[in-house]
Amino acid sequence: MKRKLLLLLTAVLLLLTLAGSALAAKAGETVTVPIRLNNSNGCYVKVRISYDSSVLTLESLTCSAGYASGTTMVMADTSPIASGQIGTATFRIKDNAQPGTYTVGASVVECWDINENPGSASASGGSVIVTACQHAQTTWSTVKEATCAADGQREERCNECGTIIKRETIAASTIPHTPGEMTQTKAPGCTAEGEKSQKCTVCQKIIKTEVIPATGHDNGTWKTTKEPACTVKGEKSLICGKCAATIKSEEIPATGHDDGTWKTTKEPTCTVKGEKSLICGKCAETIQSEEIPATGHDNGTWKTTREPACTVKGEKSLICGKCAETIKSEEIPATGHDDGTWKTTKEPACTVKGEKSLICGKCAETIKSEEIPATGHDNGTWKTTREPACTVKGEKSLICGKCAETIKSEEIPATGHDKGTWVVASPATCEKDGVEELRCTKCAAVLDSRVLPAAGIAHTPGKMTQTTDPTCEQDGEKTQLCTVCGAVIAREPVPATGHKPGKMVVTLQPTCTEKGEQTQTCTTCGVVIKTEPVDATGHDQGRWHVTVEPTRETEGMRERRCKACGYVLETEVLPIVTAIYYDMTACSVGPRFRDLGVNTDKWFMFTPVDLSVDGEYEFDLIAGNIHKVGTVTVLVNDGTVTVSYEVISGVKVDNEFLSILHDLEEAELLETDEMIQYAFGQPISIQNELDGDPIVLIFLCNELHYSSEIRQLTHFREAGADYQALLERCEQLMALDEY
């Protein structure tokens, strides 16, 4: 019997061990659940916990054998991770949690052995038992004080579990106003009343108002508001010193003019009176005015104002020396002509009299004129002025040799026709009679005519000539003309050329979902010969793009769009991020400094590069000695080296650092401010900035963060063949430089 009980007890303990620990607590309390790793042979193990987030809030997750982030625990070592408790998960039970038992699960999501083969392991958590409270003792408390302006609130809570049993509103209408001090809100004036009021100090409402009596004017001060003038009254006002209002106003008598000063306001002239005025010295107004008599002309001086001529009188004037006006004027007698000189003003001709004039030598005027008799014609010379023709009389004239006028004219008899020979005027053709004429040899007049018959004359054929060009669809025409009469003798059609097909040209571009169209046109006339559809291109599937980043509380979203039209082809929900790697450092893959004797506890790597050969090299970007998060590119070209990097989607870079070392001795400066820093993406002169060193160590140390759920994230395997081969190449390269 004892043995059976012992076996039963052992079985119960075993079941409890397998099921994990069960922890009892009330709503609002905190519990810590141990997490265990069982039957593990893995050197790299990732464990993820699960729980009911509607009841439990994860406050912390610890991992004693590695590190924890979000709901994930990661452990890595060169030997298998030992089974047993690997950490704890601390939860707070939510205030509204219902009594019951809630499981905290743990599962292995990744496990690899030292050879990067899948390993085996299991994980377990525990249970949280939420116990109920009977709310035996409660207390009312005011959570928001009521005022006259706003409602308040009070609640009844359980003294043991803190659960709110009941809430009540404290009405604002039950709270009286709190009177403040009486405050002047409107100051009284001399004639206007003021005002003072009292406000509630809580809600600022006015609860009482009183009038402040007007103060009344003071005795005031007299001020001149309008200065008096000689003829205009002034004004003075009694001004209140408090409000500046006018209490009363009085006139100030005009001052009157002073004795004044005489001033000439208009100077007198020889014939015009002047004027003088008595001017007030205060206001500059004219008190009275008087005339100044005209001065009168002086004796003047005689001046010739118009010289006399032979037949025209002159003039002289007596000019005043003061005003330059003419006092009086007198005539100067005309001088008369001199004896003059005879000049021929018009030469006599054969039939026209001439003229001579006696010209005054002083004024060039004509004193008198006389005729010169006409000279008469000379004997003249006979000239033929119109030649006689066959039927028309001619004419001859007797021409004066002096004036070239015709003295007399006589007829010359007509010569008569000179009979010639018969001449073909229009030759007979294939279709028309001709004409033959007898013409005068002198005047070409037709003296007689006769018909030349056309009968019996055939057409003379010319060449066939294309008179209408053919088109693609219509015939042309060529004709044959008679070379003599131009008549159309024959017609022949020229066949239509037919369309000349051009290339098929896309006239309507197809889209991803709609057909396009292509047409073929005639290269000659441009007519569309053929139309064909162009198949729709179909969507060009693009890359996935994250449209909503997932967080630890909300799911994300990503979509794949067509590259051509942007149509959303596919969407996918990104799960809630369960682990975020913060403050991770990333280096280009290569040997670790600490493995080569550099004094540092960091895992930092570096990459040896040969700068003596132009080329482009790519290396993995390793984060936290765990994940591959991107690539590093080193471009050696034309005496420069350029270092750049690219991270996978979802990895966020917080800080950048790049240095290039000559040897491992410079690595002693790790984590100091003395390391020389270079810029990414900028060419670095190998000769000027790196002293021409052919082999250098690229040290990249960026700070970044990312989620463990990134799909492109892959693990860095230290024991992997690729990494071991890279280490051998690095050692060989460093040996060449005698490191």
XYZ file of C-alpha atoms in Angstrom:
739
model
C 0.000 0.000 0.000
C 2.789 2.443 0.877
C 4.505 1.564 -2.359
C 1.330 2.378 -4.325
C 0.985 5.727 -2.546
C 4.646 6.507 -3.255
C 4.171 5.700 -6.948
C 1.011 7.807 -7.063
C 2.802 10.764 -5.411
C 5.682 10.436 -7.856
C 3.270 10.472 -10.792
C 1.530 13.596 -9.491
C 4.863 15.399 -9.046
C 5.872 14.385 -12.550
C 2.624 15.768 -13.992
C 3.099 19.032 -12.105
C 6.651 19.272 -13.449
C 5.522 18.676 -17.016
C 2.634 21.114 -16.722
C 4.854 23.828 -15.278
C 4.279 25.940 -12.186
C 0.861 27.376 -11.316
C 0.860 30.769 -9.552
C -2.232 32.205 -7.859
C -2.817 35.955 -7.623
C -5.599 38.525 -7.700
C -6.447 41.140 -10.345
C -3.961 44.047 -10.253
C -1.153 41.920 -8.757
C 2.175 40.916 -10.387
C 3.350 37.341 -10.957
C 6.646 35.920 -12.282
C 6.512 32.690 -14.288
C 9.734 30.649 -14.811
C 10.549 29.579 -18.388
C 12.317 26.242 -18.874
C 14.259 24.583 -21.715
C 13.899 20.793 -21.920
C 15.885 18.057 -23.684
C 18.061 20.500 -25.660
C 20.941 19.561 -27.963
C 20.984 22.935 -29.829
C 23.771 25.505 -29.799
C 21.422 28.177 -31.149
C 17.888 28.191 -29.688
C 15.081 30.730 -30.071
C 12.122 30.446 -27.672
C 8.878 32.419 -27.965
C 6.349 32.740 -25.115
C 2.575 33.078 -25.510
C -0.152 34.303 -23.144
C -3.666 35.736 -23.012
C -3.071 39.476 -23.561
C -6.671 40.281 -22.560
C -5.847 39.121 -18.999
C -2.069 39.511 -18.648
C 0.294 42.382 -19.446
C 3.949 41.392 -20.022
C 6.085 43.729 -17.936
C 9.487 42.062 -18.453
C 11.132 39.013 -20.023
C 14.600 37.895 -18.877
C 16.943 35.279 -20.361
C 19.815 34.136 -18.187
C 21.454 32.135 -20.992
C 21.212 34.785 -23.711
C 19.100 37.866 -24.329
C 15.365 38.602 -24.565
C 13.437 41.027 -26.748
C 9.644 41.356 -26.872
C 8.303 37.817 -26.419
C 11.441 36.109 -27.799
C 14.437 34.620 -25.988
C 17.625 33.914 -27.996
C 20.519 31.736 -26.775
C 23.715 30.952 -28.672
C 26.884 29.129 -27.613
C 29.571 26.866 -29.023
C 28.191 23.960 -26.953
C 24.566 22.809 -26.522
C 22.383 25.069 -24.392
C 21.783 23.351 -21.036
C 18.251 22.253 -20.147
C 16.596 23.872 -17.133
C 15.258 27.305 -16.251
C 16.461 29.815 -18.860
C 14.617 32.907 -17.666
C 11.411 34.414 -16.275
C 8.350 36.253 -17.587
C 6.805 38.830 -15.247
C 3.142 39.752 -15.791
C 0.659 42.164 -14.266
C -2.888 40.796 -13.992
C -5.253 43.337 -15.521
C -7.816 44.967 -13.183
C -10.743 43.603 -15.175
C -9.406 40.033 -15.305
C -12.000 37.337 -14.594
C -11.172 34.534 -12.143
C -9.733 31.437 -13.825
C -6.559 29.635 -14.871
C -4.514 31.153 -17.737
C -1.629 29.363 -19.439
C 1.745 30.995 -20.130
C 3.138 28.892 -22.979
C 6.699 28.581 -24.309
C 7.752 27.021 -27.606
C 11.028 26.536 -29.480
C 10.772 28.313 -32.862
C 14.387 27.717 -33.978
C 17.027 25.214 -32.941
C 20.399 24.474 -34.619
C 23.278 22.254 -33.522
C 26.959 23.168 -33.808
C 27.052 21.909 -37.440
C 24.087 24.055 -38.430
C 21.834 21.032 -38.638
C 18.345 21.245 -37.127
C 18.491 20.402 -33.424
C 15.821 19.339 -30.935
C 14.521 20.997 -27.785
C 11.257 21.868 -26.076
C 10.256 24.697 -23.748
C 7.635 25.109 -21.042
C 6.130 27.936 -19.042
C 3.424 27.793 -16.384
C -0.039 28.922 -15.368
C -1.484 31.951 -13.647
C -4.550 31.370 -11.493
C -6.609 34.553 -11.056
C -8.581 34.293 -7.815
C -11.872 36.093 -7.134
C -12.385 38.785 -4.436
C -15.584 38.957 -2.302
C -15.365 42.767 -1.897
C -16.187 42.458 1.816
C -14.938 45.924 2.744
C -15.351 48.997 0.535
C -14.593 52.692 0.837
C -16.142 55.726 -0.957
C -13.647 58.280 -2.268
C -13.963 61.444 -4.330
C -12.020 61.045 -7.589
C -13.024 64.453 -8.966
C -14.135 67.362 -6.847
C -17.403 68.980 -7.972
C -17.463 72.755 -8.430
C -20.171 75.274 -9.262
C -18.965 74.984 -12.888
C -18.489 71.230 -13.374
C -19.837 67.958 -12.047
C -17.606 65.862 -9.816
C -17.405 62.102 -9.296
C -16.972 59.672 -6.463
C -16.490 55.875 -6.479
C -16.726 52.890 -4.188
C -13.696 50.544 -4.284
C -12.923 47.190 -2.738
C -10.347 47.713 0.024
C -8.730 44.356 -0.792
C -8.564 44.086 -4.614
C -9.164 47.702 -5.557
C -12.052 46.857 -7.897
C -14.446 49.756 -8.498
C -17.860 48.621 -7.214
C -19.886 51.731 -8.026
C -19.482 55.281 -9.442
C -21.695 58.330 -8.727
C -21.843 61.874 -10.118
C -21.673 64.885 -7.772
C -23.905 67.516 -9.453
C -22.441 71.003 -9.975
C -25.829 72.553 -9.091
C -25.386 71.434 -5.464
C -22.211 73.478 -4.998
C -22.650 77.212 -4.087
C -20.545 79.966 -5.718
C -17.430 81.181 -3.909
C -17.609 85.037 -3.785
C -14.427 86.892 -4.669
C -13.507 90.534 -3.999
C -15.442 93.445 -5.533
C -13.399 94.605 -8.553
C -13.790 97.794 -10.585
C -14.731 96.703 -14.118
C -15.468 100.218 -15.467
C -13.820 103.349 -14.070
C -16.177 106.342 -13.364
C -15.648 109.555 -15.355
C -16.423 113.198 -14.632
C -19.929 112.809 -16.087
C -20.271 109.032 -16.549
C -20.899 106.409 -13.852
C -18.456 103.511 -13.357
C -19.081 99.899 -12.316
C -17.666 97.263 -9.982
C -18.523 93.552 -9.889
C -17.930 90.436 -7.832
C -17.006 87.094 -9.475
C -17.118 83.511 -8.276
C -13.464 82.464 -7.739
C -14.230 78.990 -9.119
C -16.374 79.436 -12.235
C -15.595 83.166 -12.837
C -19.268 84.046 -13.232
C -20.356 87.580 -12.108
C -22.599 87.154 -9.079
C -23.000 90.842 -8.051
C -22.745 94.305 -9.734
C -22.663 97.868 -8.196
C -22.609 101.427 -9.681
C -19.673 103.820 -8.988
C -20.914 107.505 -9.033
C -19.474 110.006 -11.547
C -16.607 112.114 -10.049
C -17.537 115.529 -11.551
C -15.129 118.017 -13.231
C -12.290 119.743 -11.321
C -11.822 123.581 -11.378
C -10.115 123.315 -14.747
C -7.419 125.457 -16.437
C -7.913 128.287 -18.992
C -6.264 127.525 -22.343
C -6.217 129.656 -25.500
C -7.805 127.436 -28.145
C -7.788 130.161 -30.894
C -5.293 133.056 -30.935
C -6.880 136.563 -31.642
C -5.684 138.480 -34.740
C -5.810 142.149 -35.799
C -9.388 141.890 -37.104
C -10.458 138.412 -35.870
C -11.533 137.497 -32.333
C -9.799 134.616 -30.493
C -11.154 132.037 -28.019
C -10.175 130.540 -24.659
C -11.595 127.411 -22.969
C -11.731 126.154 -19.381
C -10.385 122.552 -19.618
C -11.071 119.848 -16.993
C -7.742 118.482 -15.719
C -9.174 114.995 -15.269
C -11.102 114.241 -18.458
C -9.816 117.080 -20.740
C -13.417 118.067 -21.531
C -14.255 121.779 -22.122
C -16.205 123.168 -19.166
C -16.911 126.567 -20.842
C -15.496 128.882 -23.589
C -15.053 132.728 -23.906
C -14.084 135.180 -26.729
C -10.718 137.038 -26.838
C -11.090 140.550 -28.454
C -9.272 141.271 -31.792
C -5.914 143.046 -31.250
C -6.275 145.735 -34.017
C -3.616 146.778 -36.621
C -0.342 148.555 -35.718
C 0.737 151.867 -37.437
C 1.983 149.966 -40.456
C 4.759 150.686 -43.044
C 4.402 152.226 -46.558
C 5.552 149.871 -49.345
C 5.514 150.416 -53.122
C 3.349 147.597 -54.442
C 3.383 148.813 -58.131
C 6.181 150.951 -59.642
C 4.975 153.968 -61.813
C 6.095 154.187 -65.501
C 6.243 157.046 -68.054
C 2.531 156.740 -68.860
C 1.091 154.463 -66.126
C 0.456 155.383 -62.466
C 2.028 153.298 -59.685
C 0.686 152.312 -56.217
C 1.852 152.266 -52.572
C 0.236 150.431 -49.587
C 0.308 150.847 -45.790
C 1.078 147.275 -44.493
C 0.277 146.090 -40.927
C 3.466 144.780 -39.248
C 1.533 142.135 -37.315
C -0.785 140.492 -39.841
C 0.771 141.786 -43.129
C -2.660 142.996 -44.292
C -3.062 146.263 -46.308
C -4.473 149.062 -44.109
C -4.820 151.589 -47.003
C -3.488 152.176 -50.598
C -2.521 155.360 -52.612
C -1.582 156.134 -56.283
C 1.951 157.153 -57.426
C 1.815 159.625 -60.442
C 3.246 158.522 -63.859
C 6.847 159.835 -64.423
C 6.366 161.084 -68.056
C 8.717 160.534 -71.098
C 12.192 162.107 -71.430
C 13.211 164.145 -74.608
C 13.859 160.977 -76.549
C 16.225 160.181 -79.512
C 15.399 160.065 -83.277
C 15.912 156.629 -84.891
C 15.278 155.525 -88.534
C 12.751 152.722 -88.207
C 12.269 152.184 -92.039
C 14.836 153.209 -94.710
C 13.392 155.205 -97.772
C 13.597 153.579 -101.290
C 13.332 154.934 -104.894
C 9.520 154.999 -104.846
C 8.746 154.235 -101.166
C 8.900 156.728 -98.281
C 10.927 155.853 -95.154
C 10.121 156.580 -91.463
C 11.901 157.905 -88.356
C 10.681 157.709 -84.673
C 11.419 159.696 -81.484
C 12.160 156.950 -78.811
C 11.842 157.565 -75.003
C 15.146 156.665 -73.279
C 13.361 155.421 -70.139
C 10.585 153.160 -71.413
C 11.715 152.672 -75.082
C 8.240 153.663 -76.261
C 7.754 155.747 -79.475
C 6.890 159.372 -78.596
C 6.172 160.371 -82.253
C 7.006 159.306 -85.874
C 7.796 161.241 -89.152
C 8.093 160.286 -92.908
C 11.420 160.266 -94.853
C 10.856 161.247 -98.573
C 11.458 158.584 -101.361
C 14.928 158.909 -103.083
C 13.718 158.506 -106.720
C 15.218 156.254 -109.572
C 18.613 156.849 -111.237
C 18.940 157.076 -115.138
C 18.816 153.265 -115.454
C 20.257 150.812 -118.090
C 18.495 149.191 -121.131
C 18.279 145.338 -120.936
C 16.612 142.860 -123.366
C 14.066 141.051 -121.230
C 12.516 138.999 -124.140
C 14.429 138.086 -127.322
C 12.466 138.697 -130.627
C 11.675 135.587 -132.816
C 10.670 135.113 -136.470
C 6.993 135.864 -135.802
C 7.061 137.116 -132.190
C 8.107 140.619 -131.029
C 10.762 140.955 -128.300
C 11.012 143.449 -125.381
C 13.627 145.671 -123.722
C 13.401 147.416 -120.284
C 15.109 150.418 -118.642
C 16.279 149.052 -115.207
C 16.976 151.338 -112.163
C 20.529 150.714 -110.905
C 19.515 151.291 -107.258
C 16.328 149.244 -106.800
C 16.459 147.020 -109.971
C 12.877 148.045 -110.764
C 11.776 148.594 -114.419
C 11.485 152.326 -115.175
C 9.913 151.714 -118.632
C 9.665 148.970 -121.371
C 9.742 149.013 -125.252
C 8.978 146.377 -128.027
C 11.664 144.824 -130.305
C 10.257 144.033 -133.832
C 9.940 140.280 -134.961
C 12.926 139.120 -137.169
C 10.864 137.214 -139.813
C 11.533 133.649 -141.297
C 14.500 132.771 -143.489
C 14.018 130.981 -146.910
C 13.620 127.589 -145.157
C 14.352 123.948 -146.270
C 11.922 121.290 -147.650
C 11.560 118.160 -145.443
C 9.339 115.036 -145.872
C 7.237 114.952 -142.718
C 5.115 111.860 -143.719
C 6.323 109.226 -146.188
C 3.774 108.259 -148.895
C 2.487 104.584 -148.843
C 0.791 102.327 -151.374
C -2.651 103.825 -150.736
C -1.867 106.825 -148.464
C -0.514 110.258 -149.615
C 2.632 111.625 -147.997
C 3.533 115.237 -146.972
C 6.501 117.627 -147.207
C 7.039 120.915 -145.249
C 9.169 124.065 -145.750
C 10.969 124.486 -142.383
C 12.425 127.826 -141.143
C 16.121 127.373 -140.323
C 15.922 129.822 -137.403
C 12.784 128.821 -135.489
C 12.141 125.346 -137.011
C 8.528 126.306 -137.648
C 6.711 125.121 -140.792
C 6.416 127.938 -143.268
C 4.123 125.899 -145.618
C 3.211 122.208 -146.412
C 2.493 120.229 -149.654
C 1.134 116.628 -150.449
C 3.246 113.763 -151.864
C 1.189 111.396 -154.115
C 0.554 107.686 -152.935
C 3.018 105.145 -154.471
C 0.474 102.356 -155.291
C 0.753 98.539 -154.460
C 3.612 96.385 -155.674
C 2.097 93.013 -156.663
C 4.120 90.193 -155.030
C 3.768 86.348 -155.020
C 1.263 83.920 -153.443
C 2.056 83.114 -149.753
C 0.513 80.345 -147.540
C -1.156 82.225 -144.702
C -2.455 79.104 -142.852
C -1.455 75.665 -144.142
C -4.069 72.969 -144.616
C -4.071 70.327 -141.806
C -5.527 66.867 -141.275
C -8.920 68.327 -140.347
C -8.993 71.993 -141.591
C -8.637 73.884 -144.943
C -5.707 76.233 -145.391
C -5.489 79.748 -146.977
C -3.069 81.142 -149.604
C -2.772 84.945 -150.010
C -1.352 87.388 -152.619
C 0.353 90.168 -150.658
C 1.928 93.581 -151.537
C 5.703 93.361 -151.154
C 5.833 96.888 -149.695
C 2.938 97.045 -147.200
C 2.030 93.317 -146.938
C -1.599 94.131 -147.671
C -3.651 91.139 -148.879
C -4.470 91.792 -152.504
C -6.190 88.416 -153.092
C -6.744 84.982 -151.356
C -7.655 81.379 -152.223
C -8.497 78.137 -150.279
C -6.057 75.220 -149.802
C -8.251 72.075 -149.410
C -7.667 69.744 -146.329
C -9.062 66.509 -147.890
C -6.673 63.542 -148.024
C -4.175 64.753 -145.285
C -3.665 62.176 -142.463
C -2.860 62.950 -138.771
C 0.796 62.866 -137.802
C 0.975 60.687 -134.607
C 3.073 61.921 -131.676
C 4.398 59.932 -128.682
C 2.012 58.396 -126.121
C 2.193 60.726 -123.059
C 0.838 60.070 -119.533
C -1.645 62.857 -118.921
C -3.282 61.514 -115.682
C -1.172 59.729 -113.029
C -2.670 56.530 -111.581
C -3.322 56.317 -107.807
C -3.453 53.331 -105.479
C -7.134 52.720 -106.295
C -7.884 54.659 -109.573
C -6.457 54.150 -113.120
C -4.506 56.916 -114.790
C -4.455 57.754 -118.555
C -1.980 58.346 -121.377
C -2.880 60.025 -124.735
C -1.401 60.388 -128.249
C -1.705 63.759 -130.020
C -1.321 64.690 -133.665
C 1.904 66.685 -133.926
C 0.320 68.904 -136.584
C -3.151 69.778 -135.308
C -2.860 68.710 -131.654
C -5.975 66.523 -131.844
C -6.191 63.488 -129.518
C -5.670 60.443 -131.759
C -5.600 57.645 -129.096
C -6.173 57.018 -125.343
C -4.876 54.193 -123.109
C -5.541 53.516 -119.375
C -2.634 53.353 -116.900
C -3.475 50.643 -114.286
C -3.914 51.678 -110.631
C -0.681 51.061 -108.679
C -2.338 49.309 -105.727
C -1.561 50.070 -102.073
C 2.005 49.685 -100.781
C 1.728 48.190 -97.262
C 3.860 49.871 -94.601
C 4.931 48.503 -91.227
C 2.363 47.651 -88.547
C 2.369 50.608 -86.112
C 0.836 50.572 -82.609
C -1.736 53.389 -82.612
C -3.297 52.536 -79.244
C -0.939 51.281 -76.567
C -2.227 48.188 -74.724
C -2.459 48.337 -70.938
C -2.180 45.612 -68.379
C -5.876 44.722 -68.761
C -7.046 46.443 -71.983
C -6.132 45.473 -75.559
C -4.392 48.010 -77.784
C -4.514 48.430 -81.542
C -2.005 48.408 -84.400
C -2.635 49.597 -87.948
C -0.946 49.197 -91.348
C -1.122 52.167 -93.728
C -0.249 52.595 -97.413
C 3.129 54.293 -97.725
C 1.877 56.134 -100.826
C -1.559 57.525 -99.954
C -1.701 57.000 -96.173
C -4.972 55.020 -96.249
C -5.358 52.473 -93.410
C -5.104 49.040 -95.050
C -5.377 46.778 -92.019
C -6.185 47.047 -88.300
C -5.306 44.386 -85.710
C -5.711 44.198 -81.905
C -2.626 44.179 -79.643
C -2.917 41.812 -76.699
C -3.070 43.299 -73.213
C 0.401 43.173 -71.613
C -0.773 41.643 -68.364
C 0.365 42.925 -64.981
C 4.130 43.112 -64.286
C 4.470 41.839 -60.754
C 6.597 44.171 -58.627
C 8.325 43.712 -55.287
C 6.606 43.639 -51.910
C 6.371 47.078 -50.221
C 5.455 47.583 -46.583
C 2.590 50.104 -46.403
C 1.998 49.868 -42.631
C 4.876 48.908 -40.351
C 3.848 46.310 -37.725
C 4.363 47.214 -34.089
C 4.239 45.336 -30.837
C 0.540 46.213 -30.558
C -0.820 46.372 -34.130
C -0.463 44.304 -37.245
C 1.202 45.746 -40.327
C 0.394 45.469 -43.995
C 2.383 44.969 -47.158
C 1.310 44.941 -50.803
C 2.624 43.930 -54.213
C 1.735 46.300 -57.086
C 1.972 46.109 -60.865
C 5.115 47.945 -62.016
C 3.312 49.357 -65.037
C -0.088 50.554 -63.799
C 0.298 50.480 -60.017
C -2.683 48.146 -59.510
C -2.559 46.308 -56.180
C -2.112 42.632 -57.122
C -1.755 41.174 -53.651
C -1.868 42.251 -50.018
C -0.622 40.511 -46.916
C -1.029 41.169 -43.215
C 2.249 41.463 -41.305
C 2.006 39.905 -37.836
C 2.456 41.879 -34.648
C 6.145 42.374 -33.962
C 7.098 40.160 -31.092
C 10.785 41.059 -30.878
C 12.736 44.201 -31.702
C 16.528 44.192 -31.706
C 17.619 47.595 -30.411
C 21.124 49.171 -30.273
C 22.593 46.467 -32.501
C 26.021 47.023 -34.057
C 26.737 45.875 -37.608
C 30.131 45.174 -39.224
C 31.284 43.894 -42.613
C 31.999 40.159 -42.405
C 35.561 39.019 -41.674
C 37.876 38.081 -38.783
C 37.108 39.349 -35.273
C 39.601 41.765 -33.756
C 39.596 39.890 -30.423
C 40.418 36.576 -32.151
C 43.649 38.172 -33.485
C 44.893 39.486 -30.152
C 43.328 42.981 -30.121
C 42.444 43.988 -26.564
C 38.630 44.292 -26.741
C 35.641 42.367 -25.393
C 33.522 43.324 -28.418
C 32.700 40.886 -31.237
C 33.613 43.518 -33.891
C 34.773 42.235 -37.311
C 36.865 43.801 -40.081
C 37.410 43.022 -43.790
C 40.905 43.050 -45.418
C 40.826 44.475 -48.991
C 43.492 44.573 -51.744
C 43.587 48.124 -53.191
C 46.222 47.336 -55.815
C 43.655 45.805 -58.212
C 40.622 47.688 -59.564
C 37.316 45.900 -59.015
C 34.074 45.787 -57.042
C 33.713 43.527 -53.990
C 30.627 42.661 -51.901
C 30.578 41.409 -48.310
C 27.776 40.486 -45.900
C 26.751 43.040 -43.258
C 26.561 41.187 -39.911
C 24.491 42.547 -36.973
C 25.168 41.532 -33.378
C 27.225 38.504 -34.515
C 23.798 36.917 -35.197
C 22.057 38.088 -38.373
C 22.893 39.018 -41.955
C 21.151 42.385 -42.426
C 22.573 43.683 -45.733
C 25.632 43.990 -47.968
C 28.779 46.149 -48.001
C 30.229 47.185 -51.400
C 33.903 48.182 -51.843
C 34.719 49.782 -55.230
C 38.415 50.173 -56.155
C 38.760 52.329 -59.273
C 41.394 54.679 -60.748
C 43.367 55.276 -57.557
C 40.347 55.628 -55.228
C 38.319 53.370 -52.964
C 34.600 53.937 -52.244
C 32.723 52.087 -49.472
C 28.908 51.915 -49.423
C 26.282 49.652 -47.867
C 22.646 48.631 -48.248
C 20.389 47.085 -45.587
C 17.392 44.825 -46.155
C 13.867 46.255 -45.905
C 12.789 46.845 -42.317
C 16.260 47.437 -40.866
C 16.619 51.005 -39.534
C 20.110 52.565 -39.309
C 20.513 54.892 -36.322
C 24.199 55.830 -36.678
C 27.019 55.316 -39.232
C 30.753 54.790 -38.714
C 33.495 53.921 -41.253
C 37.241 53.741 -40.689
C 40.071 52.262 -42.778
C 43.054 50.842 -40.819
C 46.568 50.197 -42.086
C 47.259 47.337 -39.627
C 46.018 45.669 -36.436
C 48.062 48.043 -34.268
C 45.634 50.844 -35.191
C 42.811 48.593 -33.913
C 43.961 49.417 -30.366
C 42.119 52.707 -30.939
C 38.754 50.870 -31.078
C 35.995 52.666 -29.132
C 38.067 55.858 -28.874
C 37.644 59.222 -30.584
C 41.098 58.940 -32.191
C 40.060 56.669 -35.091
C 39.913 58.483 -38.447
C 36.367 58.451 -39.794
C 35.505 58.440 -43.516
C 32.245 59.123 -45.368
C 30.215 56.388 -47.053
C 29.728 56.710 -50.807
C 32.609 59.208 -51.242
C 35.797 58.287 -53.190
C 38.893 58.124 -50.926
C 42.298 58.752 -52.516
C 44.506 55.678 -51.958
C 47.706 57.693 -52.420
C 46.838 60.917 -50.572
C 44.557 59.685 -47.772
C 45.726 56.084 -47.278
C 49.470 56.653 -47.959
C 49.364 54.323 -50.972
C 48.919 51.244 -48.732
C 47.904 48.340 -51.053
C 46.171 46.224 -48.357
C 43.927 47.845 -45.722
C 41.369 46.768 -43.124
C 37.796 48.040 -43.690
C 36.114 48.620 -40.307
C 32.404 49.463 -40.498
C 30.463 49.800 -37.224
C 26.872 51.044 -37.736
C 24.186 51.182 -35.039
C 20.746 49.894 -36.051
C 17.515 48.216 -34.915
C 15.086 45.796 -36.524
C 12.348 43.250 -35.884
C 13.011 39.543 -35.590
C 10.033 38.969 -37.875
C 11.681 40.446 -41.014
C 11.235 37.787 -43.676
C 14.595 38.424 -45.376
C 16.493 38.095 -42.080
C 18.964 35.163 -42.133
C 21.299 33.846 -39.454
C 25.051 34.265 -39.551
C 26.628 30.829 -39.053
C 30.097 31.053 -37.575
C 30.671 27.339 -38.190
C 29.436 27.587 -41.771
C 31.706 26.622 -44.650
C 31.309 30.004 -46.354
C 32.550 31.924 -43.317
C 35.480 29.543 -42.742
C 36.508 29.899 -46.413
C 36.313 33.701 -46.090
C 38.579 33.584 -43.011
C 41.188 31.588 -44.952
C 41.162 34.132 -47.812
C 41.492 36.999 -45.326
C 44.453 35.308 -43.601
C 46.189 34.787 -46.969
C 45.627 38.429 -47.952
C 46.937 39.690 -44.600
C 49.964 37.411 -44.913
C 50.820 39.028 -48.248
C 51.037 42.355 -46.453
C 53.216 40.715 -43.707
C 50.793 41.314 -40.904
